[in-house]
Amino acid sequence: MSFSNGYYKRTLDYPLIREWKRTGCFAVPMIHSTFLIDLRKEASAKLTFYPPHQDYTWSFDGVMVFAFSSRQAGIQMFICNQEHYGFLPMPLKSHQTLQEAENFVHTLIEAMIDRPPVEPSQYVSVPLKHPDKMGFDEIFMINLKRRKDRRDRMLRTLYEQEIAVKVVEAVDGKALNTSQLKALSIDMLPGYRDPYSSRPLTRGEIGCFLSHYYIWKEVVNRELEKTLVIEDDVRFEHQFKRKLMKLMDDIAQAQLDWELMEIGRKRMQVQEPEKAVPNVMNLVEADYSYWTLGYTISFQGAQKLIGAEPFGKMLPVDEFLPVMYNKHPVAKYMEYYESRDLKAFSAEPLLVYPTHYTGQPGYLSDTETSTIWDNETVSTDWDRTHSWKSRQQGKIHSDAQNKDALSSLHTPSSRDEL
């Protein structure tokens, strides 16, 4: 405990317990937000939020006041994470107004990640929702036909946020055969190897690339000026719709010449901060990154990606994009693409995240757990448990944080507060 402000310092056990990497019942000095109290115990009468205990001398904070009263009463707090008891809304910051509807929607969509939707009581009147495209010409959601569970969850999640999408049936890499690859003149970029497992391209990665490529083709064919693309395994940041629409409005007001903007990625260059965009808060120039969880793309951006003619020198799509904006660390790969001037940016902080990471219950990769691109007898199932590419974003050093892109009111993501 800090005697200067009354707050506790997190120990190394904190993230392990919070993320269910250690389960059980643990004695702790403080618990946030919700409690189960045995009121039959005499000591419970000494527990208080207000007024503070007479010996409490720090600034008023209800959680800390309660923890102090518990300690003074000789009551040991415990946190038990063996069972899942429910969901809590994101804690609001001091500068945020109380937006109960948005908070409740976020709680509902978080609950749907690993569980069935929370249905309203038959006695509750639920107002009709009116989904829209958030100002985009089109919103595409990529989904494998055999992944009905993901499609159903995403459609319900998007509906709850009043977002209208067009479902695009993904190309199933596991169903691709050699003759189909030859008919499309697909060949792997010479010398490509996965940076972690040293394996070549997989058919799952080809299927993923084609899924995005066909969307780029549709963007060009329909002359769509502003498009949002999301995959079917994402979770949304609190107030996702509001934040993305605000960011797009700020970009338009600044008249920024953009062609690609990532809203969900795994940042790979973590030695230096990325360059903040002048006059647009919460936006940086994208450096080397993985994942295509979500991004916006312009008509000109789609034209450039298609014009690169990537089929004969194919990489995984999240390796191809950094090549196209000239930020890939492997110079040999970039030599195969002469034009690398895609104007690419990233939201900061991000607005979508993976629903699951490698090693977590529920994790499954359709791109990395398939077969080698030119030999369907060689599987890549070793990546199911050892894929570093799909692991959670590592901690970025404080000197490499994109602090210049954050507004003065910005604090760390609500997701990290508890």
PDB file of N, CA and C in Angstrom, residues 209 213 216-217 220 299-311 313 320 324 336-342:
ATOM      1  N   PHE A 209      -6.012 -14.452 -47.561  1.00  0.00           N
ATOM      2  CA  PHE A 209      -5.597 -13.420 -48.504  1.00  0.00           C
ATOM      3  C   PHE A 209      -6.670 -13.221 -49.577  1.00  0.00           C
ATOM      4  N   TYR A 213      -8.747  -9.974 -50.700  1.00  0.00           N
ATOM      5  CA  TYR A 213      -8.524  -9.524 -52.076  1.00  0.00           C
ATOM      6  C   TYR A 213      -9.850  -9.338 -52.815  1.00  0.00           C
ATOM      7  N   TRP A 216     -11.395  -6.160 -51.847  1.00  0.00           N
ATOM      8  CA  TRP A 216     -10.753  -5.030 -52.526  1.00  0.00           C
ATOM      9  C   TRP A 216     -11.265  -4.905 -53.958  1.00  0.00           C
ATOM     10  N   LYS A 217     -11.462  -6.055 -54.609  1.00  0.00           N
ATOM     11  CA  LYS A 217     -11.996  -6.041 -55.978  1.00  0.00           C
ATOM     12  C   LYS A 217     -13.397  -5.430 -56.002  1.00  0.00           C
ATOM     13  N   VAL A 220     -13.319  -1.676 -55.681  1.00  0.00           N
ATOM     14  CA  VAL A 220     -12.963  -1.020 -56.936  1.00  0.00           C
ATOM     15  C   VAL A 220     -14.111  -1.103 -57.943  1.00  0.00           C
ATOM     16  N   PHE A 299     -11.017   3.781 -51.936  1.00  0.00           N
ATOM     17  CA  PHE A 299     -11.023   3.305 -53.317  1.00  0.00           C
ATOM     18  C   PHE A 299      -9.596   3.266 -53.870  1.00  0.00           C
ATOM     19  N   GLN A 300      -8.827   4.328 -53.623  1.00  0.00           N
ATOM     20  CA  GLN A 300      -7.453   4.383 -54.123  1.00  0.00           C
ATOM     21  C   GLN A 300      -6.584   3.313 -53.460  1.00  0.00           C
ATOM     22  N   GLY A 301      -6.820   3.074 -52.170  1.00  0.00           N
ATOM     23  CA  GLY A 301      -6.058   2.045 -51.473  1.00  0.00           C
ATOM     24  C   GLY A 301      -6.303   0.665 -52.057  1.00  0.00           C
ATOM     25  N   ALA A 302      -7.576   0.349 -52.323  1.00  0.00           N
ATOM     26  CA  ALA A 302      -7.900  -0.950 -52.924  1.00  0.00           C
ATOM     27  C   ALA A 302      -7.280  -1.080 -54.310  1.00  0.00           C
ATOM     28  N   GLN A 303      -7.286  -0.008 -55.066  1.00  0.00           N
ATOM     29  CA  GLN A 303      -6.664  -0.031 -56.394  1.00  0.00           C
ATOM     30  C   GLN A 303      -5.179  -0.381 -56.305  1.00  0.00           C
ATOM     31  N   LYS A 304      -4.479   0.218 -55.341  1.00  0.00           N
ATOM     32  CA  LYS A 304      -3.052  -0.046 -55.189  1.00  0.00           C
ATOM     33  C   LYS A 304      -2.784  -1.505 -54.817  1.00  0.00           C
ATOM     34  N   LEU A 305      -3.583  -2.045 -53.907  1.00  0.00           N
ATOM     35  CA  LEU A 305      -3.369  -3.426 -53.468  1.00  0.00           C
ATOM     36  C   LEU A 305      -3.608  -4.408 -54.611  1.00  0.00           C
ATOM     37  N   ILE A 306      -4.638  -4.170 -55.392  1.00  0.00           N
ATOM     38  CA  ILE A 306      -4.917  -5.034 -56.544  1.00  0.00           C
ATOM     39  C   ILE A 306      -3.861  -4.843 -57.625  1.00  0.00           C
ATOM     40  N   GLY A 307      -3.469  -3.584 -57.841  1.00  0.00           N
ATOM     41  CA  GLY A 307      -2.480  -3.280 -58.868  1.00  0.00           C
ATOM     42  C   GLY A 307      -1.116  -3.878 -58.603  1.00  0.00           C
ATOM     43  N   ALA A 308      -0.856  -4.283 -57.358  1.00  0.00           N
ATOM     44  CA  ALA A 308       0.429  -4.908 -57.030  1.00  0.00           C
ATOM     45  C   ALA A 308       0.550  -6.316 -57.595  1.00  0.00           C
ATOM     46  N   GLU A 309      -0.571  -6.873 -58.074  1.00  0.00           N
ATOM     47  CA  GLU A 309      -0.602  -8.226 -58.667  1.00  0.00           C
ATOM     48  C   GLU A 309       0.093  -9.245 -57.756  1.00  0.00           C
ATOM     49  N   PRO A 310      -0.483  -9.457 -56.571  1.00  0.00           N
ATOM     50  CA  PRO A 310       0.193 -10.274 -55.556  1.00  0.00           C
ATOM     51  C   PRO A 310       0.084 -11.792 -55.729  1.00  0.00           C
ATOM     52  N   PHE A 311      -0.761 -12.282 -56.636  1.00  0.00           N
ATOM     53  CA  PHE A 311      -0.978 -13.733 -56.703  1.00  0.00           C
ATOM     54  C   PHE A 311       0.294 -14.514 -57.011  1.00  0.00           C
ATOM     55  N   LYS A 313       3.305 -13.805 -56.221  1.00  0.00           N
ATOM     56  CA  LYS A 313       4.351 -13.575 -55.208  1.00  0.00           C
ATOM     57  C   LYS A 313       3.684 -13.379 -53.856  1.00  0.00           C
ATOM     58  N   PHE A 320       1.802  -8.822 -46.360  1.00  0.00           N
ATOM     59  CA  PHE A 320       1.695  -8.089 -47.612  1.00  0.00           C
ATOM     60  C   PHE A 320       1.424  -6.605 -47.381  1.00  0.00           C
ATOM     61  N   MET A 324       3.399  -3.148 -48.636  1.00  0.00           N
ATOM     62  CA  MET A 324       2.793  -2.145 -49.503  1.00  0.00           C
ATOM     63  C   MET A 324       2.911  -0.723 -48.929  1.00  0.00           C
ATOM     64  N   TYR A 336      10.218  -7.462 -54.328  1.00  0.00           N
ATOM     65  CA  TYR A 336       9.293  -8.034 -55.310  1.00  0.00           C
ATOM     66  C   TYR A 336       8.115  -7.105 -55.607  1.00  0.00           C
ATOM     67  N   TYR A 337       8.006  -6.017 -54.836  1.00  0.00           N
ATOM     68  CA  TYR A 337       6.913  -5.062 -55.045  1.00  0.00           C
ATOM     69  C   TYR A 337       7.516  -3.676 -55.274  1.00  0.00           C
ATOM     70  N   GLU A 338       7.451  -3.237 -56.511  1.00  0.00           N
ATOM     71  CA  GLU A 338       8.110  -1.979 -56.871  1.00  0.00           C
ATOM     72  C   GLU A 338       7.424  -0.779 -56.259  1.00  0.00           C
ATOM     73  N   SER A 339       6.110  -0.730 -56.308  1.00  0.00           N
ATOM     74  CA  SER A 339       5.349   0.396 -55.765  1.00  0.00           C
ATOM     75  C   SER A 339       4.920   0.069 -54.339  1.00  0.00           C
ATOM     76  N   ARG A 340       5.439   0.850 -53.382  1.00  0.00           N
ATOM     77  CA  ARG A 340       5.156   0.584 -51.959  1.00  0.00           C
ATOM     78  C   ARG A 340       4.802   1.893 -51.250  1.00  0.00           C
ATOM     79  N   ASP A 341       3.839   2.594 -51.795  1.00  0.00           N
ATOM     80  CA  ASP A 341       3.499   3.917 -51.259  1.00  0.00           C
ATOM     81  C   ASP A 341       2.073   3.991 -50.717  1.00  0.00           C
ATOM     82  N   LEU A 342       1.543   2.854 -50.245  1.00  0.00           N
ATOM     83  CA  LEU A 342       0.218   2.859 -49.648  1.00  0.00           C
ATOM     84  C   LEU A 342       0.225   3.764 -48.421  1.00  0.00           C
TER      85      LEU A 342
END
